[in-house]
PDB file of C-alpha atoms in Angstrom:
ATOM      1  CA  MET A  26     304.035  21.976 191.545  1.00 47.00           C
ATOM      2  CA  SER A  27     302.919  19.121 189.177  1.00 68.00           C
ATOM      3  CA  ASP A  28     300.129  22.025 187.909  1.00 92.00           C
ATOM      4  CA  LEU A  29     302.792  24.143 186.600  1.00 96.00           C
ATOM      5  CA  ARG A  30     304.473  21.028 184.844  1.00 96.00           C
ATOM      6  CA  THR A  31     301.161  19.647 183.533  1.00 96.00           C
ATOM      7  CA  GLU A  32     300.550  23.577 181.926  1.00 96.00           C
ATOM      8  CA  LEU A  33     304.209  23.627 180.669  1.00 96.00           C
ATOM      9  CA  LYS A  34     303.561  20.304 178.665  1.00 96.00           C
ATOM     10  CA  LYS A  35     300.558  21.509 177.562  1.00 96.00           C
ATOM     11  CA  SER A  36     301.517  24.677 176.221  1.00 95.00           C
ATOM     12  CA  ILE A  37     304.347  23.040 174.855  1.00 94.00           C
ATOM     13  CA  ILE A  38     302.639  20.737 172.665  1.00 93.00           C
ATOM     14  CA  GLU A  39     300.131  23.492 171.456  1.00 91.00           C
ATOM     15  CA  GLN A  40     302.672  25.947 170.781  1.00 89.00           C
ATOM     16  CA  LEU A  41     305.193  23.691 169.152  1.00 90.00           C
ATOM     17  CA  ASN A  42     302.812  21.344 167.084  1.00 85.00           C
ATOM     18  CA  LEU A  43     303.765  18.443 168.472  1.00 88.00           C
ATOM     19  CA  GLU A  44     300.870  16.620 167.725  1.00 81.00           C
ATOM     20  CA  GLU A  45     301.669  12.949 168.084  1.00 80.00           C
ATOM     21  CA  LEU A  46     302.917  14.028 171.547  1.00 86.00           C
ATOM     22  CA  SER A  47     300.840  13.443 174.719  1.00 91.00           C
ATOM     23  CA  ILE A  48     301.019  15.078 178.214  1.00 93.00           C
ATOM     24  CA  GLU A  49     301.529  11.395 179.517  1.00 93.00           C
ATOM     25  CA  GLU A  50     304.488  10.839 177.076  1.00 91.00           C
ATOM     26  CA  ILE A  51     306.595  13.221 178.700  1.00 93.00           C
ATOM     27  CA  ASP A  52     308.055  12.684 181.395  1.00 93.00           C
ATOM     28  CA  ASN A  53     309.487  15.726 183.708  1.00 94.00           C
ATOM     29  CA  ASP A  54     312.868  14.592 183.177  1.00 94.00           C
ATOM     30  CA  ASP A  55     313.086  14.031 179.317  1.00 92.00           C
ATOM     31  CA  SER A  56     315.535  15.942 177.347  1.00 91.00           C
ATOM     32  CA  LEU A  57     313.330  18.718 175.243  1.00 92.00           C
ATOM     33  CA  PHE A  58     316.241  18.717 172.613  1.00 91.00           C
ATOM     34  CA  GLY A  59     318.708  15.619 171.113  1.00 82.00           C
ATOM     35  CA  ASP A  60     317.391  12.509 171.447  1.00 77.00           C
ATOM     36  CA  GLY A  61     314.322  13.674 173.881  1.00 80.00           C
ATOM     37  CA  LEU A  62     311.497  15.575 172.825  1.00 84.00           C
ATOM     38  CA  GLY A  63     313.990  16.667 169.364  1.00 83.00           C
ATOM     39  CA  LEU A  64     312.988  19.664 169.489  1.00 89.00           C
ATOM     40  CA  ASP A  65     315.088  22.503 167.241  1.00 88.00           C
ATOM     41  CA  SER A  66     316.394  25.495 167.369  1.00 89.00           C
ATOM     42  CA  ILE A  67     313.448  27.552 166.123  1.00 91.00           C
ATOM     43  CA  ASP A  68     311.531  25.318 168.868  1.00 92.00           C
ATOM     44  CA  ALA A  69     313.780  26.905 171.226  1.00 92.00           C
ATOM     45  CA  LEU A  70     313.499  30.557 169.954  1.00 91.00           C
ATOM     46  CA  GLU A  71     309.308  29.804 170.635  1.00 93.00           C
ATOM     47  CA  LEU A  72     310.123  28.508 174.071  1.00 94.00           C
ATOM     48  CA  ILE A  73     311.782  32.229 174.302  1.00 93.00           C
ATOM     49  CA  VAL A  74     308.417  33.748 173.548  1.00 92.00           C
ATOM     50  CA  LEU A  75     306.287  31.299 175.826  1.00 94.00           C
ATOM     51  CA  LEU A  76     308.258  32.497 178.758  1.00 95.00           C
ATOM     52  CA  GLU A  77     307.951  36.165 177.989  1.00 93.00           C
ATOM     53  CA  LYS A  78     304.172  35.781 176.904  1.00 92.00           C
ATOM     54  CA  ASP A  79     302.847  33.341 179.570  1.00 94.00           C
ATOM     55  CA  TYR A  80     305.343  34.401 182.693  1.00 96.00           C
ATOM     56  CA  GLY A  81     306.693  37.423 181.895  1.00 95.00           C
ATOM     57  CA  ILE A  82     310.049  36.072 181.970  1.00 95.00           C
ATOM     58  CA  LYS A  83     312.163  38.130 179.586  1.00 93.00           C
ATOM     59  CA  LEU A  84     315.341  36.814 178.240  1.00 91.00           C
ATOM     60  CA  THR A  85     318.328  38.694 177.098  1.00 82.00           C
ATOM     61  CA  ASP A  86     320.924  36.342 176.183  1.00 83.00           C
ATOM     62  CA  PRO A  87     319.661  33.399 174.387  1.00 74.00           C
ATOM     63  CA  TYR A  88     322.302  31.385 175.570  1.00 82.00           C
ATOM     64  CA  GLN A  89     320.318  30.973 178.486  1.00 86.00           C
ATOM     65  CA  GLY A  90     318.226  29.212 177.351  1.00 87.00           C
ATOM     66  CA  LYS A  91     320.711  26.303 177.334  1.00 87.00           C
ATOM     67  CA  GLU A  92     320.450  26.034 180.907  1.00 89.00           C
ATOM     68  CA  ILE A  93     316.679  26.692 181.156  1.00 94.00           C
ATOM     69  CA  PHE A  94     315.396  24.268 178.761  1.00 95.00           C
ATOM     70  CA  ILE A  95     316.764  20.991 179.920  1.00 94.00           C
ATOM     71  CA  SER A  96     313.573  19.618 180.810  1.00 95.00           C
ATOM     72  CA  ILE A  97     310.376  20.304 182.171  1.00 96.00           C
ATOM     73  CA  ASN A  98     311.639  20.022 185.540  1.00 96.00           C
ATOM     74  CA  LYS A  99     314.577  22.224 184.959  1.00 96.00           C
ATOM     75  CA  MET A 100     311.874  24.819 183.360  1.00 96.00           C
ATOM     76  CA  ALA A 101     309.676  24.300 186.297  1.00 96.00           C
ATOM     77  CA  GLU A 102     312.208  25.316 188.379  1.00 96.00           C
ATOM     78  CA  TYR A 103     313.074  28.343 186.847  1.00 96.00           C
ATOM     79  CA  ILE A 104     309.602  29.815 185.949  1.00 96.00           C
ATOM     80  CA  GLU A 105     308.974  29.411 189.831  1.00 96.00           C
ATOM     81  CA  THR A 106     311.762  31.510 190.928  1.00 95.00           C
ATOM     82  CA  HIS A 107     311.974  34.133 187.952  1.00 94.00           C
ATOM     83  CA  ARG A 108     307.751  34.565 187.068  1.00 95.00           C
ATOM     84  CA  THR A 109     306.539  37.969 187.456  1.00 94.00           C
ATOM     85  CA  LYS A 110     302.865  36.880 186.122  1.00 85.00           C
TER      86      LYS A 110
ATOM     87  CA  MET B  18     323.867  20.066 124.164  1.00 53.00           C
ATOM     88  CA  SER B  19     322.259  16.730 123.555  1.00 58.00           C
ATOM     89  CA  LYS B  20     318.608  16.259 124.180  1.00 78.00           C
ATOM     90  CA  ASP B  21     317.454  12.924 125.287  1.00 82.00           C
ATOM     91  CA  PRO B  22     313.859  12.236 125.609  1.00 94.00           C
ATOM     92  CA  TYR B  23     312.206  12.359 128.636  1.00 97.00           C
ATOM     93  CA  PHE B  24     308.755  12.067 130.241  1.00 97.00           C
ATOM     94  CA  ILE B  25     305.818  12.710 132.575  1.00 97.00           C
ATOM     95  CA  SER B  26     306.570   9.157 134.675  1.00 97.00           C
ATOM     96  CA  GLN B  27     303.777  10.645 137.533  1.00 97.00           C
ATOM     97  CA  TYR B  28     302.000  13.032 138.175  1.00 97.00           C
ATOM     98  CA  VAL B  29     299.569  14.348 141.263  1.00 97.00           C
ATOM     99  CA  GLY B  30     296.936  16.937 141.491  1.00 97.00           C
ATOM    100  CA  ILE B  31     295.492  18.146 144.612  1.00 96.00           C
ATOM    101  CA  LYS B  32     292.455  20.707 144.949  1.00 94.00           C
ATOM    102  CA  ASN B  33     288.853  21.052 146.590  1.00 91.00           C
ATOM    103  CA  THR B  34     289.409  18.002 149.094  1.00 92.00           C
ATOM    104  CA  LYS B  35     291.093  15.247 146.320  1.00 93.00           C
ATOM    105  CA  ILE B  36     294.195  13.824 145.720  1.00 95.00           C
ATOM    106  CA  LEU B  37     294.548  12.345 141.862  1.00 96.00           C
ATOM    107  CA  LYS B  38     297.497  10.289 141.073  1.00 96.00           C
ATOM    108  CA  ASN B  39     297.974   9.758 137.186  1.00 96.00           C
ATOM    109  CA  ALA B  40     294.664  10.784 136.613  1.00 93.00           C
ATOM    110  CA  LYS B  41     293.107   8.489 139.255  1.00 95.00           C
ATOM    111  CA  LEU B  42     291.258   9.424 142.360  1.00 95.00           C
ATOM    112  CA  ILE B  43     293.281   8.357 145.427  1.00 93.00           C
ATOM    113  CA  PHE B  44     291.863  10.122 148.063  1.00 92.00           C
ATOM    114  CA  SER B  45     288.498  12.564 148.963  1.00 92.00           C
ATOM    115  CA  THR B  46     286.880  13.369 151.696  1.00 86.00           C
ATOM    116  CA  GLN B  47     283.640  15.170 152.659  1.00 78.00           C
ATOM    117  CA  GLN B  48     284.857  15.998 155.933  1.00 71.00           C
ATOM    118  CA  ASP B  49     285.634  19.559 155.528  1.00 67.00           C
ATOM    119  CA  SER B  50     287.169  21.592 152.271  1.00 68.00           C
ATOM    120  CA  GLU B  51     289.082  24.175 154.684  1.00 79.00           C
ATOM    121  CA  VAL B  52     292.998  23.552 154.164  1.00 87.00           C
ATOM    122  CA  LEU B  53     293.872  22.700 157.610  1.00 86.00           C
ATOM    123  CA  PRO B  54     291.424  19.829 158.480  1.00 86.00           C
ATOM    124  CA  PHE B  55     292.046  18.602 155.002  1.00 90.00           C
ATOM    125  CA  LEU B  56     295.980  18.979 155.484  1.00 91.00           C
ATOM    126  CA  LYS B  57     295.479  16.826 158.987  1.00 88.00           C
ATOM    127  CA  GLU B  58     293.159  13.882 157.922  1.00 89.00           C
ATOM    128  CA  VAL B  59     295.775  13.107 154.599  1.00 90.00           C
ATOM    129  CA  TYR B  60     298.470  13.088 156.915  1.00 90.00           C
ATOM    130  CA  LYS B  61     296.723  10.158 158.393  1.00 86.00           C
ATOM    131  CA  LYS B  62     295.305   8.391 155.612  1.00 87.00           C
ATOM    132  CA  VAL B  63     298.298   8.807 153.324  1.00 86.00           C
ATOM    133  CA  GLY B  64     300.433   7.381 156.279  1.00 87.00           C
ATOM    134  CA  LEU B  65     302.928  10.069 156.419  1.00 89.00           C
ATOM    135  CA  ASN B  66     305.240   9.336 159.459  1.00 87.00           C
ATOM    136  CA  TYR B  67     307.302  12.382 159.690  1.00 90.00           C
ATOM    137  CA  PRO B  68     306.347  14.152 162.906  1.00 85.00           C
ATOM    138  CA  LYS B  69     307.927  17.352 161.724  1.00 88.00           C
ATOM    139  CA  TYR B  70     304.737  17.739 159.004  1.00 92.00           C
ATOM    140  CA  HIS B  71     302.843  19.684 161.791  1.00 89.00           C
ATOM    141  CA  LYS B  72     305.388  22.230 162.548  1.00 90.00           C
ATOM    142  CA  MET B  73     305.014  23.364 158.874  1.00 93.00           C
ATOM    143  CA  ASP B  74     302.969  26.192 157.357  1.00 94.00           C
ATOM    144  CA  PRO B  75     300.176  24.910 154.879  1.00 95.00           C
ATOM    145  CA  LEU B  76     302.174  25.638 152.167  1.00 97.00           C
ATOM    146  CA  CYS B  77     305.192  23.340 153.278  1.00 97.00           C
ATOM    147  CA  LYS B  78     302.916  20.635 154.448  1.00 96.00           C
ATOM    148  CA  LEU B  79     300.844  20.544 150.666  1.00 97.00           C
ATOM    149  CA  GLY B  80     304.375  20.062 149.291  1.00 98.00           C
ATOM    150  CA  ILE B  81     305.276  17.530 151.423  1.00 97.00           C
ATOM    151  CA  LEU B  82     302.257  16.017 151.071  1.00 96.00           C
ATOM    152  CA  ALA B  83     301.782  16.188 147.202  1.00 97.00           C
ATOM    153  CA  THR B  84     305.760  14.925 146.713  1.00 97.00           C
ATOM    154  CA  SER B  85     305.109  12.330 148.730  1.00 96.00           C
ATOM    155  CA  VAL B  86     302.559  10.562 146.993  1.00 96.00           C
ATOM    156  CA  LEU B  87     304.184  11.722 143.730  1.00 97.00           C
ATOM    157  CA  LEU B  88     307.343  10.006 144.429  1.00 96.00           C
ATOM    158  CA  LYS B  89     306.448   6.678 146.392  1.00 93.00           C
ATOM    159  CA  ASP B  90     307.351   3.874 144.286  1.00 88.00           C
ATOM    160  CA  SER B  91     309.497   6.060 142.168  1.00 91.00           C
ATOM    161  CA  ASP B  92     313.104   5.626 141.624  1.00 90.00           C
ATOM    162  CA  PHE B  93     314.596   9.087 141.881  1.00 95.00           C
ATOM    163  CA  SER B  94     317.906  10.274 143.024  1.00 96.00           C
ATOM    164  CA  ASN B  95     319.221  12.558 145.336  1.00 97.00           C
ATOM    165  CA  GLU B  96     320.217  14.928 142.504  1.00 98.00           C
ATOM    166  CA  THR B  97     316.409  15.050 141.183  1.00 98.00           C
ATOM    167  CA  ALA B  98     315.658  18.777 141.025  1.00 98.00           C
ATOM    168  CA  LEU B  99     312.653  21.027 142.319  1.00 98.00           C
ATOM    169  CA  VAL B 100     311.087  23.666 139.732  1.00 98.00           C
ATOM    170  CA  PHE B 101     307.694  24.754 141.746  1.00 98.00           C
ATOM    171  CA  SER B 102     305.409  27.564 140.793  1.00 98.00           C
ATOM    172  CA  ASN B 103     302.549  29.675 141.941  1.00 98.00           C
ATOM    173  CA  ALA B 104     301.087  33.075 142.200  1.00 98.00           C
ATOM    174  CA  SER B 105     300.170  33.496 145.965  1.00 98.00           C
ATOM    175  CA  SER B 106     303.628  32.944 146.705  1.00 98.00           C
ATOM    176  CA  SER B 107     304.094  32.711 150.527  1.00 97.00           C
ATOM    177  CA  LEU B 108     301.059  34.889 151.156  1.00 97.00           C
ATOM    178  CA  ASN B 109     298.590  32.991 153.420  1.00 93.00           C
ATOM    179  CA  THR B 110     301.605  32.774 155.795  1.00 95.00           C
ATOM    180  CA  ASP B 111     303.279  36.258 155.533  1.00 96.00           C
ATOM    181  CA  LEU B 112     299.534  37.714 156.883  1.00 95.00           C
ATOM    182  CA  ARG B 113     299.538  35.193 159.947  1.00 92.00           C
ATOM    183  CA  HIS B 114     303.077  36.762 160.662  1.00 93.00           C
ATOM    184  CA  GLN B 115     301.893  40.537 159.623  1.00 94.00           C
ATOM    185  CA  GLN B 116     298.994  39.552 162.296  1.00 91.00           C
ATOM    186  CA  SER B 117     301.574  38.575 164.673  1.00 85.00           C
ATOM    187  CA  ILE B 118     303.546  41.359 164.583  1.00 86.00           C
ATOM    188  CA  GLU B 119     301.350  43.353 166.831  1.00 84.00           C
ATOM    189  CA  ASN B 120     302.010  41.140 169.490  1.00 82.00           C
ATOM    190  CA  ILE B 121     305.466  38.997 170.097  1.00 84.00           C
ATOM    191  CA  VAL B 122     306.646  37.803 166.923  1.00 87.00           C
ATOM    192  CA  SER B 123     306.389  34.027 166.035  1.00 89.00           C
ATOM    193  CA  PRO B 124     309.931  32.460 165.021  1.00 91.00           C
ATOM    194  CA  ALA B 125     308.125  29.423 163.812  1.00 90.00           C
ATOM    195  CA  ILE B 126     305.726  31.373 161.654  1.00 92.00           C
ATOM    196  CA  PHE B 127     308.390  34.177 160.651  1.00 93.00           C
ATOM    197  CA  VAL B 128     310.554  31.083 158.916  1.00 94.00           C
ATOM    198  CA  TYR B 129     308.115  29.899 156.833  1.00 95.00           C
ATOM    199  CA  THR B 130     307.298  33.889 154.875  1.00 96.00           C
ATOM    200  CA  LEU B 131     309.219  32.948 151.773  1.00 97.00           C
ATOM    201  CA  PRO B 132     307.951  30.569 148.946  1.00 97.00           C
ATOM    202  CA  ASN B 133     311.197  28.679 148.117  1.00 97.00           C
ATOM    203  CA  ILE B 134     310.901  27.157 151.882  1.00 98.00           C
ATOM    204  CA  VAL B 135     308.634  24.296 150.899  1.00 98.00           C
ATOM    205  CA  LEU B 136     311.752  23.417 148.132  1.00 98.00           C
ATOM    206  CA  GLY B 137     314.070  23.182 151.130  1.00 98.00           C
ATOM    207  CA  GLU B 138     311.425  20.833 153.265  1.00 97.00           C
ATOM    208  CA  VAL B 139     310.650  18.621 150.399  1.00 98.00           C
ATOM    209  CA  SER B 140     314.642  18.674 150.069  1.00 98.00           C
ATOM    210  CA  ILE B 141     315.551  17.605 153.595  1.00 97.00           C
ATOM    211  CA  LYS B 142     311.958  15.378 153.843  1.00 97.00           C
ATOM    212  CA  PHE B 143     313.830  13.327 150.362  1.00 97.00           C
ATOM    213  CA  GLY B 144     317.287  13.659 151.147  1.00 97.00           C
ATOM    214  CA  LEU B 145     317.821  15.852 147.932  1.00 98.00           C
ATOM    215  CA  GLN B 146     321.105  18.017 147.063  1.00 97.00           C
ATOM    216  CA  SER B 147     319.997  19.640 143.631  1.00 96.00           C
ATOM    217  CA  GLU B 148     319.390  22.461 142.028  1.00 97.00           C
ATOM    218  CA  ASN B 149     316.120  24.139 142.746  1.00 97.00           C
ATOM    219  CA  ALA B 150     313.788  27.442 141.782  1.00 98.00           C
ATOM    220  CA  PHE B 151     310.486  28.707 142.683  1.00 98.00           C
ATOM    221  CA  PHE B 152     308.477  30.854 140.132  1.00 98.00           C
ATOM    222  CA  ILE B 153     305.751  33.134 140.834  1.00 98.00           C
ATOM    223  CA  GLU B 154     303.185  33.500 137.828  1.00 97.00           C
ATOM    224  CA  GLU B 155     299.904  34.876 137.988  1.00 97.00           C
ATOM    225  CA  ASP B 156     299.196  31.698 136.454  1.00 97.00           C
ATOM    226  CA  PHE B 157     300.165  28.055 135.929  1.00 97.00           C
ATOM    227  CA  ASN B 158     302.707  28.391 132.962  1.00 98.00           C
ATOM    228  CA  PRO B 159     303.693  25.613 131.334  1.00 98.00           C
ATOM    229  CA  LYS B 160     305.842  27.169 129.010  1.00 98.00           C
ATOM    230  CA  LEU B 161     308.075  28.476 131.992  1.00 98.00           C
ATOM    231  CA  ILE B 162     308.059  25.420 134.081  1.00 98.00           C
ATOM    232  CA  TYR B 163     308.660  23.037 130.661  1.00 98.00           C
ATOM    233  CA  GLU B 164     312.054  25.198 129.593  1.00 98.00           C
ATOM    234  CA  TYR B 165     313.466  25.517 132.766  1.00 98.00           C
ATOM    235  CA  THR B 166     313.246  21.909 133.481  1.00 98.00           C
ATOM    236  CA  GLU B 167     314.531  20.668 130.371  1.00 97.00           C
ATOM    237  CA  LEU B 168     317.261  23.174 130.263  1.00 97.00           C
ATOM    238  CA  LEU B 169     318.074  21.586 133.679  1.00 97.00           C
ATOM    239  CA  LEU B 170     317.765  18.129 132.421  1.00 97.00           C
ATOM    240  CA  ASN B 171     319.927  18.775 129.187  1.00 96.00           C
ATOM    241  CA  SER B 172     322.340  20.416 130.998  1.00 95.00           C
ATOM    242  CA  LYS B 173     322.930  17.209 133.157  1.00 95.00           C
ATOM    243  CA  LYS B 174     322.222  19.773 135.844  1.00 96.00           C
ATOM    244  CA  ALA B 175     319.766  16.711 137.072  1.00 97.00           C
ATOM    245  CA  PRO B 176     318.634  13.323 135.728  1.00 97.00           C
ATOM    246  CA  SER B 177     315.270  13.980 136.730  1.00 98.00           C
ATOM    247  CA  VAL B 178     312.944  16.953 138.022  1.00 98.00           C
ATOM    248  CA  VAL B 179     309.871  17.384 140.168  1.00 98.00           C
ATOM    249  CA  CYS B 180     308.196  20.279 138.773  1.00 98.00           C
ATOM    250  CA  GLY B 181     304.855  21.992 138.438  1.00 98.00           C
ATOM    251  CA  TRP B 182     302.573  24.277 140.540  1.00 98.00           C
ATOM    252  CA  ILE B 183     301.614  24.541 144.130  1.00 98.00           C
ATOM    253  CA  GLU B 184     299.048  27.513 144.831  1.00 97.00           C
ATOM    254  CA  LEU B 185     297.560  28.535 148.063  1.00 96.00           C
ATOM    255  CA  LYS B 186     295.546  31.174 148.724  1.00 93.00           C
ATOM    256  CA  ASN B 187     292.962  31.620 151.780  1.00 86.00           C
ATOM    257  CA  ALA B 188     291.401  28.722 152.217  1.00 85.00           C
ATOM    258  CA  GLU B 189     291.476  27.775 148.184  1.00 92.00           C
ATOM    259  CA  TYR B 190     294.521  24.930 147.532  1.00 95.00           C
ATOM    260  CA  ASP B 191     295.760  23.802 143.559  1.00 96.00           C
ATOM    261  CA  VAL B 192     298.498  21.637 143.206  1.00 97.00           C
ATOM    262  CA  PHE B 193     299.747  19.719 140.084  1.00 98.00           C
ATOM    263  CA  LEU B 194     303.254  18.255 140.517  1.00 98.00           C
ATOM    264  CA  CYS B 195     304.960  16.314 137.602  1.00 98.00           C
ATOM    265  CA  PHE B 196     307.729  14.166 138.263  1.00 98.00           C
ATOM    266  CA  ILE B 197     310.203  13.836 134.722  1.00 98.00           C
ATOM    267  CA  SER B 198     312.471  11.366 133.998  1.00 97.00           C
ATOM    268  CA  LYS B 199     313.796   8.994 130.932  1.00 96.00           C
ATOM    269  CA  GLN B 200     310.853   6.336 132.308  1.00 95.00           C
ATOM    270  CA  GLY B 201     307.649   6.877 131.152  1.00 95.00           C
ATOM    271  CA  GLU B 202     304.817   6.800 128.383  1.00 95.00           C
ATOM    272  CA  ILE B 203     303.810  10.510 128.197  1.00 97.00           C
ATOM    273  CA  PRO B 204     306.135  12.818 126.241  1.00 98.00           C
ATOM    274  CA  PHE B 205     307.388  15.563 128.478  1.00 98.00           C
ATOM    275  CA  THR B 206     306.115  18.623 126.599  1.00 98.00           C
ATOM    276  CA  THR B 207     304.673  22.050 127.016  1.00 98.00           C
ATOM    277  CA  GLU B 208     300.840  20.841 125.263  1.00 98.00           C
ATOM    278  CA  ASN B 209     301.306  17.601 127.519  1.00 98.00           C
ATOM    279  CA  LEU B 210     301.624  19.219 131.049  1.00 98.00           C
ATOM    280  CA  LYS B 211     299.136  21.693 129.956  1.00 97.00           C
ATOM    281  CA  LYS B 212     296.538  18.722 129.140  1.00 96.00           C
ATOM    282  CA  LEU B 213     297.294  17.047 132.261  1.00 96.00           C
ATOM    283  CA  TYR B 214     296.710  20.485 134.761  1.00 95.00           C
ATOM    284  CA  LEU B 215     293.527  21.222 132.446  1.00 91.00           C
ATOM    285  CA  PHE B 216     292.396  17.715 133.201  1.00 82.00           C
ATOM    286  CA  GLU B 217     293.274  17.854 136.641  1.00 74.00           C
ATOM    287  CA  ASN B 218     291.055  20.847 137.195  1.00 72.00           C
ATOM    288  CA  GLU B 219     287.939  19.730 134.936  1.00 70.00           C
TER     289      GLU B 219
END
């Protein structure tokens, strides 16, 4: 369980070029957007790409992202139930 | 159209791992001449505290870096216009985008596949709400930059302008930007733009 969360934090830092953040600084319940990590709309698209590339999850409706990309915990829960790889 | 005297108030050059401001060397490194390690090292040395920098493509990083050095301690308004030019447009990022098409396209790369994105990034960083233009020329063309900048100033479209050259091709970068305003000692002329650019390239 926690391995997936750590893996997600690592991927997010790498894919979204959050060079000033470390894995330890991201709490599993931190908001990914807004006051949390401060991600933007382009980051949201990158997260959709990340789900498809790394876990075989294809989001057909981009608005689904709003419910999935709330926090690392929410993302991990969604991946655990929907991953195809 | 009245013609007030304008000056090259500040100028900055970035090339071959060196940054010069007003002809004085303010940063150099022997570490690596590759553009990405250089841009990362300079970010830390210059003390830029702007996390969005890391998400940008190298052309935008060069623009943010150059304007941050150029405008430091300068009195500029949010109407300061931007007139940039280069030869390779956004080719560096266009090629990365072309490579990514073979797999899943990266939105973060795609958004930088236009040369004028750097103007937007600079405007956001400095809160500019002004005129801007990006010209593609084979080489630095001081006449074009002078004439367009002069038009903006004399028609009162902008009280000051950041103008010049911001080229990036493969690992080679060549930046020469000037802050043009009513303050300064070097008269804003085509000849002076040419001289200063050539000096930066000696």
